Amino acid sequence: MGTLDGKVAVVTGSASDGIGRGIARMLARAGADVAIGDFNPRVNDAAAELAADTGRRILPCFVDVRDAAHVKNFMADTAAAFGGIDIVVANAGIWRRTNALTDSYEDSVALWDRIVDTNLRGVFVTGRAAIPYLVDRGGGHIINIATDHICPPPGFATGGGTLMDVYDASKWGINGLTQSWSKLLAPKGIRVNAMCPGWFETEMTAGMESDEG
């Protein structure tokens, strides 16, 4: 018997070998059926690997979190396949090096749109699409993935990287969503938290020597 037997989890940004897939794997090992959403074409292979590893039902969905219709359909498909939704992990995100001194204005605006649409708007539409299903279940959990720049470990100052101003802005915004939703949804039995992981070697961080370099 697992601690999450009978529960249904949704994890975005979980096709590549990184934080999202790791979270999906641990949820499944704890007994949950898991829907993984990603715009990486390897999402089907990732689902097959997770199913073989955990013995749980894993639903793969092609999802671009910048597309609100994609996300809404992802939640509907998950609820239809598994009977509801209990846990939502908004993990999808991207990182790009940005430099306020050297980037052209046009490049800065284009990078802002791409990063913020993925990292912040993606969390927003994921949560908003999922909330009705969590309410129907009488409660649940929303976990938004931010960064240690937002909530640093004890002894470290809050701050950002000099060459990731747009990334950090997108992740700071997650705090506002998390705090607002946690107060609003608590009476519905829905807990909302942000996880702020540090640096991990993943496909997204490949080539990221440091936040200063």
PDB file of C-alpha atoms in Angstrom:
ATOM      1  CA  MET A   1       0.000   0.000   0.000  1.00  0.00           C
ATOM      2  CA  GLY A   2       1.310   3.389  -0.972  1.00  0.00           C
ATOM      3  CA  THR A   3       0.652   6.671   0.783  1.00  0.00           C
ATOM      4  CA  LEU A   4      -0.966   8.024  -2.399  1.00  0.00           C
ATOM      5  CA  ASP A   5      -3.038   4.994  -3.401  1.00  0.00           C
ATOM      6  CA  GLY A   6      -6.190   6.154  -5.159  1.00  0.00           C
ATOM      7  CA  LYS A   7      -4.814   9.623  -5.846  1.00  0.00           C
ATOM      8  CA  VAL A   8      -4.343  11.240  -9.239  1.00  0.00           C
ATOM      9  CA  ALA A   9      -1.447  13.605  -9.913  1.00  0.00           C
ATOM     10  CA  VAL A  10      -0.642  15.939 -12.786  1.00  0.00           C
ATOM     11  CA  VAL A  11       2.920  17.089 -13.501  1.00  0.00           C
ATOM     12  CA  THR A  12       3.841  19.553 -16.239  1.00  0.00           C
ATOM     13  CA  GLY A  13       7.287  19.696 -17.786  1.00  0.00           C
ATOM     14  CA  SER A  14       7.995  16.056 -17.027  1.00  0.00           C
ATOM     15  CA  ALA A  15       9.213  14.437 -20.254  1.00  0.00           C
ATOM     16  CA  SER A  16      12.915  15.251 -20.018  1.00  0.00           C
ATOM     17  CA  ASP A  17      15.202  13.762 -17.395  1.00  0.00           C
ATOM     18  CA  GLY A  18      14.905  16.464 -14.774  1.00  0.00           C
ATOM     19  CA  ILE A  19      12.941  17.691 -11.768  1.00  0.00           C
ATOM     20  CA  GLY A  20       9.517  17.126 -13.334  1.00  0.00           C
ATOM     21  CA  ARG A  21      10.105  13.508 -14.225  1.00  0.00           C
ATOM     22  CA  GLY A  22      11.678  12.891 -10.843  1.00  0.00           C
ATOM     23  CA  ILE A  23       8.586  14.269  -9.121  1.00  0.00           C
ATOM     24  CA  ALA A  24       6.310  12.207 -11.356  1.00  0.00           C
ATOM     25  CA  ARG A  25       8.314   9.080 -10.542  1.00  0.00           C
ATOM     26  CA  MET A  26       8.122   9.625  -6.791  1.00  0.00           C
ATOM     27  CA  LEU A  27       4.386  10.318  -6.922  1.00  0.00           C
ATOM     28  CA  ALA A  28       3.828   7.108  -8.886  1.00  0.00           C
ATOM     29  CA  ARG A  29       6.046   5.090  -6.558  1.00  0.00           C
ATOM     30  CA  ALA A  30       3.905   6.368  -3.688  1.00  0.00           C
ATOM     31  CA  GLY A  31       0.834   4.916  -5.397  1.00  0.00           C
ATOM     32  CA  ALA A  32      -0.612   7.747  -7.481  1.00  0.00           C
ATOM     33  CA  ASP A  33      -1.683   7.487 -11.090  1.00  0.00           C
ATOM     34  CA  VAL A  34       0.097  10.298 -12.907  1.00  0.00           C
ATOM     35  CA  ALA A  35      -0.570  12.395 -16.006  1.00  0.00           C
ATOM     36  CA  ILE A  36       2.580  13.931 -17.458  1.00  0.00           C
ATOM     37  CA  GLY A  37       2.326  16.890 -19.792  1.00  0.00           C
ATOM     38  CA  ASP A  38       5.092  18.284 -21.949  1.00  0.00           C
ATOM     39  CA  PHE A  39       5.714  19.675 -25.424  1.00  0.00           C
ATOM     40  CA  ASN A  40       8.803  17.484 -25.676  1.00  0.00           C
ATOM     41  CA  PRO A  41       8.000  14.751 -28.235  1.00  0.00           C
ATOM     42  CA  ARG A  42       9.575  12.212 -25.867  1.00  0.00           C
ATOM     43  CA  VAL A  43       6.593  12.489 -23.515  1.00  0.00           C
ATOM     44  CA  ASN A  44       5.216   9.129 -24.683  1.00  0.00           C
ATOM     45  CA  ASP A  45       8.566   7.401 -24.101  1.00  0.00           C
ATOM     46  CA  ALA A  46       8.803   9.025 -20.662  1.00  0.00           C
ATOM     47  CA  ALA A  47       5.341   7.738 -19.755  1.00  0.00           C
ATOM     48  CA  ALA A  48       6.213   4.210 -20.842  1.00  0.00           C
ATOM     49  CA  GLU A  49       9.408   4.290 -18.782  1.00  0.00           C
ATOM     50  CA  LEU A  50       7.580   5.570 -15.697  1.00  0.00           C
ATOM     51  CA  ALA A  51       4.833   2.972 -16.054  1.00  0.00           C
ATOM     52  CA  ALA A  52       7.376   0.158 -16.339  1.00  0.00           C
ATOM     53  CA  ASP A  53       9.351   1.472 -13.357  1.00  0.00           C
ATOM     54  CA  THR A  54       6.417   2.081 -11.007  1.00  0.00           C
ATOM     55  CA  GLY A  55       3.593  -0.198 -12.159  1.00  0.00           C
ATOM     56  CA  ARG A  56       1.174   2.742 -12.079  1.00  0.00           C
ATOM     57  CA  ARG A  57      -1.013   4.155 -14.821  1.00  0.00           C
ATOM     58  CA  ILE A  58       0.832   7.005 -16.554  1.00  0.00           C
ATOM     59  CA  LEU A  59      -1.015   9.214 -19.029  1.00  0.00           C
ATOM     60  CA  PRO A  60       1.167  11.122 -21.515  1.00  0.00           C
ATOM     61  CA  CYS A  61      -0.155  14.351 -23.028  1.00  0.00           C
ATOM     62  CA  PHE A  62       1.431  16.784 -25.461  1.00  0.00           C
ATOM     63  CA  VAL A  63       1.024  20.126 -23.677  1.00  0.00           C
ATOM     64  CA  ASP A  64       2.480  23.564 -24.314  1.00  0.00           C
ATOM     65  CA  VAL A  65       1.762  25.475 -21.097  1.00  0.00           C
ATOM     66  CA  ARG A  66       1.862  28.740 -23.046  1.00  0.00           C
ATOM     67  CA  ASP A  67      -1.358  27.590 -24.728  1.00  0.00           C
ATOM     68  CA  ALA A  68      -4.310  27.899 -22.350  1.00  0.00           C
ATOM     69  CA  ALA A  69      -6.439  25.552 -24.459  1.00  0.00           C
ATOM     70  CA  HIS A  70      -3.737  22.861 -24.279  1.00  0.00           C
ATOM     71  CA  VAL A  71      -3.663  23.094 -20.508  1.00  0.00           C
ATOM     72  CA  LYS A  72      -7.435  23.076 -20.114  1.00  0.00           C
ATOM     73  CA  ASN A  73      -7.707  20.001 -22.334  1.00  0.00           C
ATOM     74  CA  PHE A  74      -4.887  18.320 -20.399  1.00  0.00           C
ATOM     75  CA  MET A  75      -6.832  18.640 -17.143  1.00  0.00           C
ATOM     76  CA  ALA A  76     -10.068  17.469 -18.760  1.00  0.00           C
ATOM     77  CA  ASP A  77      -8.349  14.458 -20.355  1.00  0.00           C
ATOM     78  CA  THR A  78      -6.706  13.533 -17.044  1.00  0.00           C
ATOM     79  CA  ALA A  79      -9.971  13.745 -15.097  1.00  0.00           C
ATOM     80  CA  ALA A  80     -11.753  11.708 -17.758  1.00  0.00           C
ATOM     81  CA  ALA A  81      -9.058   9.015 -17.777  1.00  0.00           C
ATOM     82  CA  PHE A  82      -8.520   8.706 -14.022  1.00  0.00           C
ATOM     83  CA  GLY A  83     -11.775   9.964 -12.502  1.00  0.00           C
ATOM     84  CA  GLY A  84     -10.502  13.240 -11.067  1.00  0.00           C
ATOM     85  CA  ILE A  85      -7.430  15.189  -9.991  1.00  0.00           C
ATOM     86  CA  ASP A  86      -5.913  15.422  -6.488  1.00  0.00           C
ATOM     87  CA  ILE A  87      -2.390  16.783  -6.943  1.00  0.00           C
ATOM     88  CA  VAL A  88      -1.059  19.325  -9.438  1.00  0.00           C
ATOM     89  CA  VAL A  89       2.635  20.098  -9.869  1.00  0.00           C
ATOM     90  CA  ALA A  90       3.264  23.135 -12.093  1.00  0.00           C
ATOM     91  CA  ASN A  91       6.855  22.395 -13.017  1.00  0.00           C
ATOM     92  CA  ALA A  92       7.206  23.407 -16.673  1.00  0.00           C
ATOM     93  CA  GLY A  93       9.784  26.118 -17.116  1.00  0.00           C
ATOM     94  CA  ILE A  94      12.654  27.376 -19.237  1.00  0.00           C
ATOM     95  CA  TRP A  95      15.850  29.319 -18.583  1.00  0.00           C
ATOM     96  CA  ARG A  96      17.705  31.629 -20.923  1.00  0.00           C
ATOM     97  CA  ARG A  97      20.678  33.839 -20.180  1.00  0.00           C
ATOM     98  CA  THR A  98      19.708  37.512 -20.366  1.00  0.00           C
ATOM     99  CA  ASN A  99      21.823  40.652 -19.996  1.00  0.00           C
ATOM    100  CA  ALA A 100      20.263  44.053 -19.405  1.00  0.00           C
ATOM    101  CA  LEU A 101      23.486  45.737 -20.571  1.00  0.00           C
ATOM    102  CA  THR A 102      24.108  43.953 -23.855  1.00  0.00           C
ATOM    103  CA  ASP A 103      20.847  42.400 -25.115  1.00  0.00           C
ATOM    104  CA  SER A 104      19.120  44.365 -27.838  1.00  0.00           C
ATOM    105  CA  TYR A 105      15.753  45.845 -26.934  1.00  0.00           C
ATOM    106  CA  GLU A 106      14.027  43.578 -29.443  1.00  0.00           C
ATOM    107  CA  ASP A 107      15.755  40.471 -28.124  1.00  0.00           C
ATOM    108  CA  SER A 108      14.919  41.458 -24.548  1.00  0.00           C
ATOM    109  CA  VAL A 109      11.223  41.774 -25.310  1.00  0.00           C
ATOM    110  CA  ALA A 110      11.150  38.479 -27.222  1.00  0.00           C
ATOM    111  CA  LEU A 111      12.919  36.666 -24.373  1.00  0.00           C
ATOM    112  CA  TRP A 112      10.563  38.230 -21.834  1.00  0.00           C
ATOM    113  CA  ASP A 113       7.537  36.959 -23.725  1.00  0.00           C
ATOM    114  CA  ARG A 114       8.933  33.448 -24.099  1.00  0.00           C
ATOM    115  CA  ILE A 115      10.203  33.032 -20.539  1.00  0.00           C
ATOM    116  CA  VAL A 116       7.349  34.720 -18.699  1.00  0.00           C
ATOM    117  CA  ASP A 117       4.697  33.000 -20.821  1.00  0.00           C
ATOM    118  CA  THR A 118       6.209  29.634 -19.905  1.00  0.00           C
ATOM    119  CA  ASN A 119       7.332  30.113 -16.323  1.00  0.00           C
ATOM    120  CA  LEU A 120       4.642  32.408 -14.916  1.00  0.00           C
ATOM    121  CA  ARG A 121       1.657  32.353 -17.233  1.00  0.00           C
ATOM    122  CA  GLY A 122       2.110  28.586 -17.505  1.00  0.00           C
ATOM    123  CA  VAL A 123       1.782  28.212 -13.729  1.00  0.00           C
ATOM    124  CA  PHE A 124      -1.240  30.516 -13.769  1.00  0.00           C
ATOM    125  CA  VAL A 125      -3.182  28.644 -16.453  1.00  0.00           C
ATOM    126  CA  THR A 126      -2.199  25.276 -14.957  1.00  0.00           C
ATOM    127  CA  GLY A 127      -3.564  26.221 -11.559  1.00  0.00           C
ATOM    128  CA  ARG A 128      -6.687  27.890 -12.877  1.00  0.00           C
ATOM    129  CA  ALA A 129      -7.503  24.923 -15.112  1.00  0.00           C
ATOM    130  CA  ALA A 130      -6.980  22.461 -12.256  1.00  0.00           C
ATOM    131  CA  ILE A 131      -8.766  24.237  -9.409  1.00  0.00           C
ATOM    132  CA  PRO A 132     -12.334  23.187 -10.394  1.00  0.00           C
ATOM    133  CA  TYR A 133     -11.282  19.524 -10.406  1.00  0.00           C
ATOM    134  CA  LEU A 134      -9.621  19.824  -6.994  1.00  0.00           C
ATOM    135  CA  VAL A 135     -12.735  21.484  -5.589  1.00  0.00           C
ATOM    136  CA  ASP A 136     -14.836  18.617  -6.970  1.00  0.00           C
ATOM    137  CA  ARG A 137     -12.614  16.143  -5.087  1.00  0.00           C
ATOM    138  CA  GLY A 138     -13.119  18.026  -1.838  1.00  0.00           C
ATOM    139  CA  GLY A 139      -9.507  19.163  -1.624  1.00  0.00           C
ATOM    140  CA  GLY A 140      -6.029  18.494  -2.908  1.00  0.00           C
ATOM    141  CA  HIS A 141      -2.639  20.026  -3.471  1.00  0.00           C
ATOM    142  CA  ILE A 142      -1.080  22.531  -5.877  1.00  0.00           C
ATOM    143  CA  ILE A 143       2.712  22.686  -5.907  1.00  0.00           C
ATOM    144  CA  ASN A 144       4.303  25.469  -7.940  1.00  0.00           C
ATOM    145  CA  ILE A 145       7.989  25.118  -8.789  1.00  0.00           C
ATOM    146  CA  ALA A 146       9.874  28.361  -8.245  1.00  0.00           C
ATOM    147  CA  THR A 147      13.612  28.670  -7.508  1.00  0.00           C
ATOM    148  CA  ASP A 148      16.007  29.094  -4.589  1.00  0.00           C
ATOM    149  CA  HIS A 149      16.498  32.689  -5.730  1.00  0.00           C
ATOM    150  CA  ILE A 150      12.998  33.267  -4.386  1.00  0.00           C
ATOM    151  CA  CYS A 151      13.291  31.330  -1.131  1.00  0.00           C
ATOM    152  CA  PRO A 152      16.973  30.795  -0.376  1.00  0.00           C
ATOM    153  CA  PRO A 153      18.226  28.357   2.265  1.00  0.00           C
ATOM    154  CA  PRO A 154      19.019  29.628   5.768  1.00  0.00           C
ATOM    155  CA  GLY A 155      22.040  31.895   5.851  1.00  0.00           C
ATOM    156  CA  PHE A 156      21.736  33.025   2.241  1.00  0.00           C
ATOM    157  CA  ALA A 157      20.346  36.366   1.111  1.00  0.00           C
ATOM    158  CA  THR A 158      17.355  36.607  -1.173  1.00  0.00           C
ATOM    159  CA  GLY A 159      18.482  37.695  -4.604  1.00  0.00           C
ATOM    160  CA  GLY A 160      18.833  36.876  -8.240  1.00  0.00           C
ATOM    161  CA  GLY A 161      21.481  36.192 -10.811  1.00  0.00           C
ATOM    162  CA  THR A 162      22.885  39.119 -12.737  1.00  0.00           C
ATOM    163  CA  LEU A 163      22.356  37.343 -16.050  1.00  0.00           C
ATOM    164  CA  MET A 164      18.887  35.939 -15.410  1.00  0.00           C
ATOM    165  CA  ASP A 165      16.766  39.000 -14.704  1.00  0.00           C
ATOM    166  CA  VAL A 166      13.841  37.754 -16.802  1.00  0.00           C
ATOM    167  CA  TYR A 167      13.984  34.235 -15.377  1.00  0.00           C
ATOM    168  CA  ASP A 168      14.047  35.526 -11.833  1.00  0.00           C
ATOM    169  CA  ALA A 169      11.188  37.946 -12.493  1.00  0.00           C
ATOM    170  CA  SER A 170       9.092  35.078 -13.834  1.00  0.00           C
ATOM    171  CA  LYS A 171       9.809  32.967 -10.764  1.00  0.00           C
ATOM    172  CA  TRP A 172       9.197  35.800  -8.301  1.00  0.00           C
ATOM    173  CA  GLY A 173       5.718  36.159  -9.764  1.00  0.00           C
ATOM    174  CA  ILE A 174       4.929  32.596  -8.725  1.00  0.00           C
ATOM    175  CA  ASN A 175       5.066  33.787  -5.108  1.00  0.00           C
ATOM    176  CA  GLY A 176       2.093  36.067  -5.672  1.00  0.00           C
ATOM    177  CA  LEU A 177      -0.003  33.312  -7.207  1.00  0.00           C
ATOM    178  CA  THR A 178       0.959  30.839  -4.496  1.00  0.00           C
ATOM    179  CA  GLN A 179       0.174  33.155  -1.601  1.00  0.00           C
ATOM    180  CA  SER A 180      -3.129  34.351  -3.058  1.00  0.00           C
ATOM    181  CA  TRP A 181      -4.349  30.866  -3.972  1.00  0.00           C
ATOM    182  CA  SER A 182      -3.288  29.403  -0.611  1.00  0.00           C
ATOM    183  CA  LYS A 183      -5.513  31.862   1.262  1.00  0.00           C
ATOM    184  CA  LEU A 184      -8.456  31.580  -1.122  1.00  0.00           C
ATOM    185  CA  LEU A 185      -8.432  27.802  -1.468  1.00  0.00           C
ATOM    186  CA  ALA A 186      -7.664  26.733   2.103  1.00  0.00           C
ATOM    187  CA  PRO A 187     -11.377  26.640   3.053  1.00  0.00           C
ATOM    188  CA  LYS A 188     -11.884  24.243   0.130  1.00  0.00           C
ATOM    189  CA  GLY A 189      -9.293  21.849   1.524  1.00  0.00           C
ATOM    190  CA  ILE A 190      -6.735  22.748  -1.140  1.00  0.00           C
ATOM    191  CA  ARG A 191      -3.171  23.397  -0.004  1.00  0.00           C
ATOM    192  CA  VAL A 192      -1.010  25.562  -2.256  1.00  0.00           C
ATOM    193  CA  ASN A 193       2.767  25.720  -1.841  1.00  0.00           C
ATOM    194  CA  ALA A 194       5.844  26.671  -3.819  1.00  0.00           C
ATOM    195  CA  MET A 195       8.966  24.530  -3.937  1.00  0.00           C
ATOM    196  CA  CYS A 196      12.205  26.430  -4.494  1.00  0.00           C
ATOM    197  CA  PRO A 197      14.870  23.945  -5.612  1.00  0.00           C
ATOM    198  CA  GLY A 198      18.489  24.834  -6.102  1.00  0.00           C
ATOM    199  CA  TRP A 199      20.638  24.003  -9.104  1.00  0.00           C
ATOM    200  CA  PHE A 200      20.357  20.518 -10.569  1.00  0.00           C
ATOM    201  CA  GLU A 201      22.152  19.148 -13.598  1.00  0.00           C
ATOM    202  CA  THR A 202      19.323  18.718 -16.109  1.00  0.00           C
ATOM    203  CA  GLU A 203      18.758  19.316 -19.806  1.00  0.00           C
ATOM    204  CA  MET A 204      17.515  22.829 -18.988  1.00  0.00           C
ATOM    205  CA  THR A 205      20.643  23.764 -17.021  1.00  0.00           C
ATOM    206  CA  ALA A 206      23.113  22.298 -19.517  1.00  0.00           C
ATOM    207  CA  GLY A 207      25.658  24.990 -20.284  1.00  0.00           C
ATOM    208  CA  MET A 208      24.673  27.120 -17.280  1.00  0.00           C
ATOM    209  CA  GLU A 209      28.065  27.591 -15.654  1.00  0.00           C
ATOM    210  CA  SER A 210      26.670  29.995 -13.045  1.00  0.00           C
ATOM    211  CA  ASP A 211      24.172  32.782 -12.708  1.00  0.00           C
ATOM    212  CA  GLU A 212      27.034  35.256 -12.995  1.00  0.00           C
ATOM    213  CA  GLY A 213      28.791  33.845 -16.062  1.00  0.00           C
TER     214      GLY A 213
END
